[in-house]
Amino acid sequence: MAESMIRIEHLSKSFGKTEVLTDINLEVKKGEVIVVLGPSGSGKSTMLRCINLLEKPTGGHIYIEGEEITDPKTDVNKLREHVGMVFQQFNLFPHLDAKKNVMLAQRRVLKRSKEEAEENALRQLDRVGLLDRADFLPAQLSGGQKQRVAIARALAMDPHIMLFDEATSALDPELVRGVLDVMSELAEGGMTMVVVTHEMGFAREAADRAFFMEGGVFVEEGTPSELFDHPKSERTKDFLGNIK
C-alpha cells in the first residue's frame, strides 16, 4: 500500500452561518495526482486552504504524512515546510528579481546559506524554463512566467506535497500551456499533488482521480475517464457539458 500523504476526515468549514464545506473525506497517496473540479463558490479553494491551515476548519481532522495538522499541539509551520502551494495570483515580491523571490523562503524558513539558496533557486528556475529570466523583476515577466517563478519558489522548499489553486485561471490563454507543462512534468516525476482547476485537458492527462464538487460536498469521484466519459450524476453531466 502506498503511503498516505493527506488524509481528510469529516472536514467542515463555515464562515459565520454559511456552511462552505460539509463532511469532506479524502485520502491522497504518495505520488497520486488529485484534480478537483466544480463551479465557482463550490468550496474547492476553501478545502485546499484548509489542508495547510490557511483556513481553519470548523470541524474534522486533517493529517499530513500521518501527523494531524488540525491538532492544536502540532507545529503547523514545521508541517507546512513540506507542503508547497501555488495560488491563482502569483504573490511575488515586486522589488525582488525572480532568483531572489525563489531564495527568500529558503533563507528565512529553511535557514539555508546564501550560496546554497542561490544554487537551488537557479536549479529550480532552470527546471521551469526560466533560467534566462533569473535577474528579471516580476514587472518584466509575463503572467505565465510569474506563475512559473511561483512554482519554482514552492519547489525550492523541497515539498513532499504540492497544492495548486486555479494556478492558470488568471493567465491569458496562450500563457496557460507553459504552466500546465511544468505541472504535468511534476506529476510524471511522482510529486503528490492536489489541483483545483478548470483545465479539463490537464485533468484527463495528469490526474489519477478526479472529483466533482458542488455546494461544499463531493458529488462524484472516479478516474478521469470515468468522470468525463461516464458521469453518473446529472449535475456532473451538466457541469462538464457547459465547459467542454
Short mmCIF file of C-alpha atoms in Angstrom, two decimals:
data_model
loop_
_atom_site.label_atom_id
_atom_site.label_comp_id
_atom_site.label_asym_id
_atom_site.label_seq_id
_atom_site.Cartn_x
_atom_site.Cartn_y
_atom_site.Cartn_z
CA MET A 1 0.00 0.00 0.00
CA ALA A 2 1.29 3.47 -0.90
CA GLU A 3 1.98 5.82 1.97
CA SER A 4 -0.84 8.20 2.92
CA MET A 5 0.26 11.79 2.30
CA ILE A 6 -3.02 13.62 3.04
CA ARG A 7 -5.99 12.29 4.93
CA ILE A 8 -9.10 14.41 5.45
CA GLU A 9 -11.80 13.13 7.80
CA HIS A 10 -15.24 14.74 8.12
CA LEU A 11 -13.96 18.21 7.27
CA SER A 12 -16.43 21.06 7.64
CA LYS A 13 -15.94 24.79 7.30
CA SER A 14 -18.34 27.66 7.94
CA PHE A 15 -18.00 31.40 7.53
CA GLY A 16 -20.48 32.76 10.04
CA LYS A 17 -23.76 30.96 9.34
CA THR A 18 -22.74 29.94 5.82
CA GLU A 19 -21.51 26.36 5.61
CA VAL A 20 -18.93 26.14 2.81
CA LEU A 21 -17.70 22.55 3.34
CA THR A 22 -19.77 19.66 4.64
CA ASP A 23 -18.30 16.30 5.76
CA ILE A 24 -15.42 16.14 3.25
CA ASN A 25 -13.41 12.89 3.31
CA LEU A 26 -10.36 12.32 1.13
CA GLU A 27 -7.15 10.31 1.19
CA VAL A 28 -4.25 11.08 -1.13
CA LYS A 29 -1.49 8.50 -1.50
CA LYS A 30 2.18 9.20 -2.21
CA GLY A 31 2.71 10.14 -5.86
CA GLU A 32 -1.01 10.49 -6.54
CA VAL A 33 -2.43 13.43 -8.53
CA ILE A 34 -5.93 14.50 -7.48
CA VAL A 35 -7.90 17.04 -9.52
CA VAL A 36 -10.91 18.83 -8.03
CA LEU A 37 -13.44 20.38 -10.43
CA GLY A 38 -16.59 22.35 -9.81
CA PRO A 39 -18.33 25.68 -10.29
CA SER A 40 -17.14 28.87 -8.57
CA GLY A 41 -18.20 29.00 -4.94
CA SER A 42 -18.38 25.22 -4.57
CA GLY A 43 -15.75 25.12 -1.80
CA LYS A 44 -12.77 23.85 -3.81
CA SER A 45 -10.31 26.59 -2.84
CA THR A 46 -11.50 26.61 0.77
CA MET A 47 -10.82 22.87 1.02
CA LEU A 48 -7.34 23.37 -0.43
CA ARG A 49 -6.59 26.21 2.00
CA CYS A 50 -7.77 24.06 4.92
CA ILE A 51 -5.18 21.39 4.05
CA ASN A 52 -2.33 23.60 5.25
CA LEU A 53 -4.48 25.64 7.68
CA LEU A 54 -4.58 28.86 5.70
CA GLU A 55 -8.24 28.47 6.61
CA LYS A 56 -9.05 26.94 9.99
CA PRO A 57 -11.61 24.13 9.71
CA THR A 58 -14.80 24.36 11.73
CA GLY A 59 -14.77 20.61 12.27
CA GLY A 60 -12.99 17.42 11.27
CA HIS A 61 -9.37 16.29 11.11
CA ILE A 62 -6.59 16.68 8.53
CA TYR A 63 -3.42 14.59 8.56
CA ILE A 64 -0.26 15.41 6.59
CA GLU A 65 2.06 12.40 6.26
CA GLY A 66 0.35 10.83 9.27
CA GLU A 67 0.60 13.87 11.55
CA GLU A 68 -2.57 15.77 12.44
CA ILE A 69 -2.22 19.38 11.32
CA THR A 70 -5.57 20.21 12.98
CA ASP A 71 -4.27 19.15 16.41
CA PRO A 72 -3.62 22.36 18.43
CA LYS A 73 -0.38 20.82 19.74
CA THR A 74 1.07 20.34 16.25
CA ASP A 75 3.82 22.66 15.00
CA VAL A 76 1.90 23.85 11.94
CA ASN A 77 4.83 25.80 10.48
CA LYS A 78 7.02 22.70 10.57
CA LEU A 79 4.41 20.64 8.71
CA ARG A 80 3.85 23.45 6.20
CA GLU A 81 7.52 23.27 5.20
CA HIS A 82 6.65 20.07 3.32
CA VAL A 83 3.55 21.45 1.57
CA GLY A 84 4.08 23.77 -1.39
CA MET A 85 1.18 25.94 -2.53
CA VAL A 86 0.70 27.84 -5.79
CA PHE A 87 -2.10 30.41 -5.84
CA GLN A 88 -4.22 31.97 -8.56
CA GLN A 89 -2.36 35.25 -8.00
CA PHE A 90 1.41 34.87 -8.08
CA ASN A 91 2.19 36.69 -4.80
CA LEU A 92 5.74 37.55 -5.84
CA PHE A 93 7.64 40.35 -4.11
CA PRO A 94 7.73 43.14 -6.75
CA HIS A 95 11.06 44.59 -5.57
CA LEU A 96 12.91 41.26 -5.79
CA ASP A 97 14.06 39.62 -9.01
CA ALA A 98 12.99 36.07 -9.88
CA LYS A 99 16.07 34.47 -8.28
CA LYS A 100 15.68 36.40 -5.02
CA ASN A 101 11.95 35.59 -4.87
CA VAL A 102 12.89 31.90 -5.02
CA MET A 103 15.70 32.33 -2.48
CA LEU A 104 13.79 34.23 0.21
CA ALA A 105 11.83 31.46 1.96
CA GLN A 106 14.79 29.08 1.71
CA ARG A 107 16.86 31.58 3.68
CA ARG A 108 14.21 32.57 6.21
CA VAL A 109 12.39 29.28 6.79
CA LEU A 110 14.96 26.58 5.99
CA LYS A 111 17.92 28.74 7.15
CA ARG A 112 19.96 27.84 4.08
CA SER A 113 23.14 29.75 3.35
CA LYS A 114 23.01 32.41 0.64
CA GLU A 115 25.15 30.24 -1.65
CA GLU A 116 23.01 27.13 -1.15
CA ALA A 117 19.75 29.05 -1.61
CA GLU A 118 21.06 30.75 -4.76
CA GLU A 119 22.26 27.48 -6.28
CA ASN A 120 18.92 25.83 -5.61
CA ALA A 121 16.97 28.86 -6.89
CA LEU A 122 18.82 28.75 -10.21
CA ARG A 123 18.26 24.99 -10.42
CA GLN A 124 14.51 25.39 -9.88
CA LEU A 125 14.24 28.31 -12.33
CA ASP A 126 16.00 26.13 -14.89
CA ARG A 127 13.52 23.37 -14.12
CA VAL A 128 10.58 25.63 -15.03
CA GLY A 129 12.37 27.03 -18.10
CA LEU A 130 13.24 30.47 -16.70
CA LEU A 131 16.96 30.39 -16.00
CA ASP A 132 17.42 33.22 -18.52
CA ARG A 133 14.96 35.36 -16.50
CA ALA A 134 16.64 34.92 -13.10
CA ASP A 135 17.58 38.62 -12.84
CA PHE A 136 14.22 39.96 -14.09
CA LEU A 137 11.81 41.73 -11.75
CA PRO A 138 8.19 40.50 -11.72
CA ALA A 139 7.10 43.61 -13.67
CA GLN A 140 9.37 42.45 -16.51
CA LEU A 141 7.79 39.00 -16.69
CA SER A 142 4.61 37.78 -18.36
CA GLY A 143 1.82 36.30 -16.25
CA GLY A 144 2.81 32.78 -17.23
CA GLN A 145 6.43 33.45 -16.33
CA LYS A 146 5.42 34.88 -12.96
CA GLN A 147 3.41 31.76 -12.23
CA ARG A 148 6.36 29.56 -13.16
CA VAL A 149 8.54 31.59 -10.76
CA ALA A 150 5.91 30.94 -8.07
CA ILE A 151 6.11 27.20 -8.83
CA ALA A 152 9.93 27.34 -8.69
CA ARG A 153 9.67 29.12 -5.32
CA ALA A 154 7.46 26.34 -3.96
CA LEU A 155 9.71 23.59 -5.37
CA ALA A 156 12.81 25.22 -3.84
CA MET A 157 11.46 24.26 -0.41
CA ASP A 158 11.69 20.55 -1.34
CA PRO A 159 7.98 19.90 -0.72
CA HIS A 160 6.53 16.41 -0.37
CA ILE A 161 3.11 17.69 -1.50
CA MET A 162 2.08 20.43 -3.96
CA LEU A 163 -1.27 22.22 -3.84
CA PHE A 164 -2.40 24.22 -6.89
CA ASP A 165 -5.32 26.61 -6.54
CA GLU A 166 -6.52 27.62 -10.02
CA ALA A 167 -2.90 28.23 -10.99
CA THR A 168 -3.78 29.11 -14.60
CA SER A 169 -7.08 30.97 -14.25
CA ALA A 170 -5.51 34.46 -14.11
CA LEU A 171 -3.46 33.85 -17.27
CA ASP A 172 -4.14 34.71 -20.87
CA PRO A 173 -4.96 31.52 -22.82
CA GLU A 174 -1.66 31.49 -24.74
CA LEU A 175 0.31 31.53 -21.45
CA VAL A 176 -1.54 28.62 -19.85
CA ARG A 177 0.29 25.85 -21.73
CA GLY A 178 3.72 26.63 -20.26
CA VAL A 179 2.42 26.42 -16.69
CA LEU A 180 0.46 23.22 -17.37
CA ASP A 181 3.57 21.67 -18.93
CA VAL A 182 5.51 22.29 -15.71
CA MET A 183 2.66 20.81 -13.65
CA SER A 184 2.49 17.77 -15.94
CA GLU A 185 6.23 17.20 -15.57
CA LEU A 186 5.87 17.32 -11.79
CA ALA A 187 3.05 14.77 -11.97
CA GLU A 188 5.12 12.48 -14.18
CA GLY A 189 8.01 12.82 -11.74
CA GLY A 190 5.92 11.38 -8.91
CA MET A 191 5.04 14.55 -7.00
CA THR A 192 1.94 14.19 -4.79
CA MET A 193 -0.46 16.89 -6.00
CA VAL A 194 -3.94 18.23 -5.29
CA VAL A 195 -5.03 20.52 -8.12
CA VAL A 196 -8.09 22.76 -8.27
CA THR A 197 -8.53 23.64 -11.93
CA HIS A 198 -10.87 24.17 -14.86
CA GLU A 199 -8.31 22.76 -17.28
CA MET A 200 -10.00 19.58 -18.49
CA GLY A 201 -7.13 18.53 -20.74
CA PHE A 202 -4.70 18.60 -17.83
CA ALA A 203 -7.18 16.69 -15.63
CA ARG A 204 -7.56 13.96 -18.26
CA GLU A 205 -3.84 13.62 -18.87
CA ALA A 206 -2.32 14.03 -15.41
CA ALA A 207 -4.88 13.04 -12.77
CA ASP A 208 -5.14 9.65 -11.11
CA ARG A 209 -8.52 10.58 -9.68
CA ALA A 210 -10.92 13.43 -10.37
CA PHE A 211 -13.57 14.84 -8.02
CA PHE A 212 -16.57 16.98 -8.89
CA MET A 213 -17.52 19.33 -6.06
CA GLU A 214 -20.60 21.47 -5.58
CA GLY A 215 -22.25 23.03 -2.56
CA GLY A 216 -19.36 22.06 -0.30
CA VAL A 217 -19.60 18.31 -0.93
CA PHE A 218 -18.04 15.80 -3.31
CA VAL A 219 -20.85 14.95 -5.71
CA GLU A 220 -18.87 12.37 -7.66
CA GLU A 221 -15.39 10.92 -7.99
CA GLY A 222 -13.61 8.48 -10.26
CA THR A 223 -10.78 8.11 -12.71
CA PRO A 224 -10.67 10.94 -15.27
CA SER A 225 -12.20 8.67 -17.91
CA GLU A 226 -15.00 7.59 -15.55
CA LEU A 227 -15.81 11.17 -14.57
CA PHE A 228 -15.50 12.76 -18.01
CA ASP A 229 -16.81 9.98 -20.24
CA HIS A 230 -19.34 8.26 -17.97
CA PRO A 231 -20.52 10.71 -15.28
CA LYS A 232 -23.26 9.26 -13.08
CA SER A 233 -24.66 12.45 -11.55
CA GLU A 234 -26.86 14.72 -13.67
CA ARG A 235 -25.20 17.72 -12.05
CA THR A 236 -21.75 16.46 -13.14
CA LYS A 237 -23.07 15.91 -16.66
CA ASP A 238 -24.45 19.46 -16.80
CA PHE A 239 -21.21 20.98 -15.49
CA LEU A 240 -18.96 19.06 -17.90
CA GLY A 241 -21.32 19.77 -20.79
CA ASN A 242 -21.05 23.51 -20.17
CA ILE A 243 -17.26 23.69 -20.05
CA LYS A 244 -16.22 21.28 -22.82
#
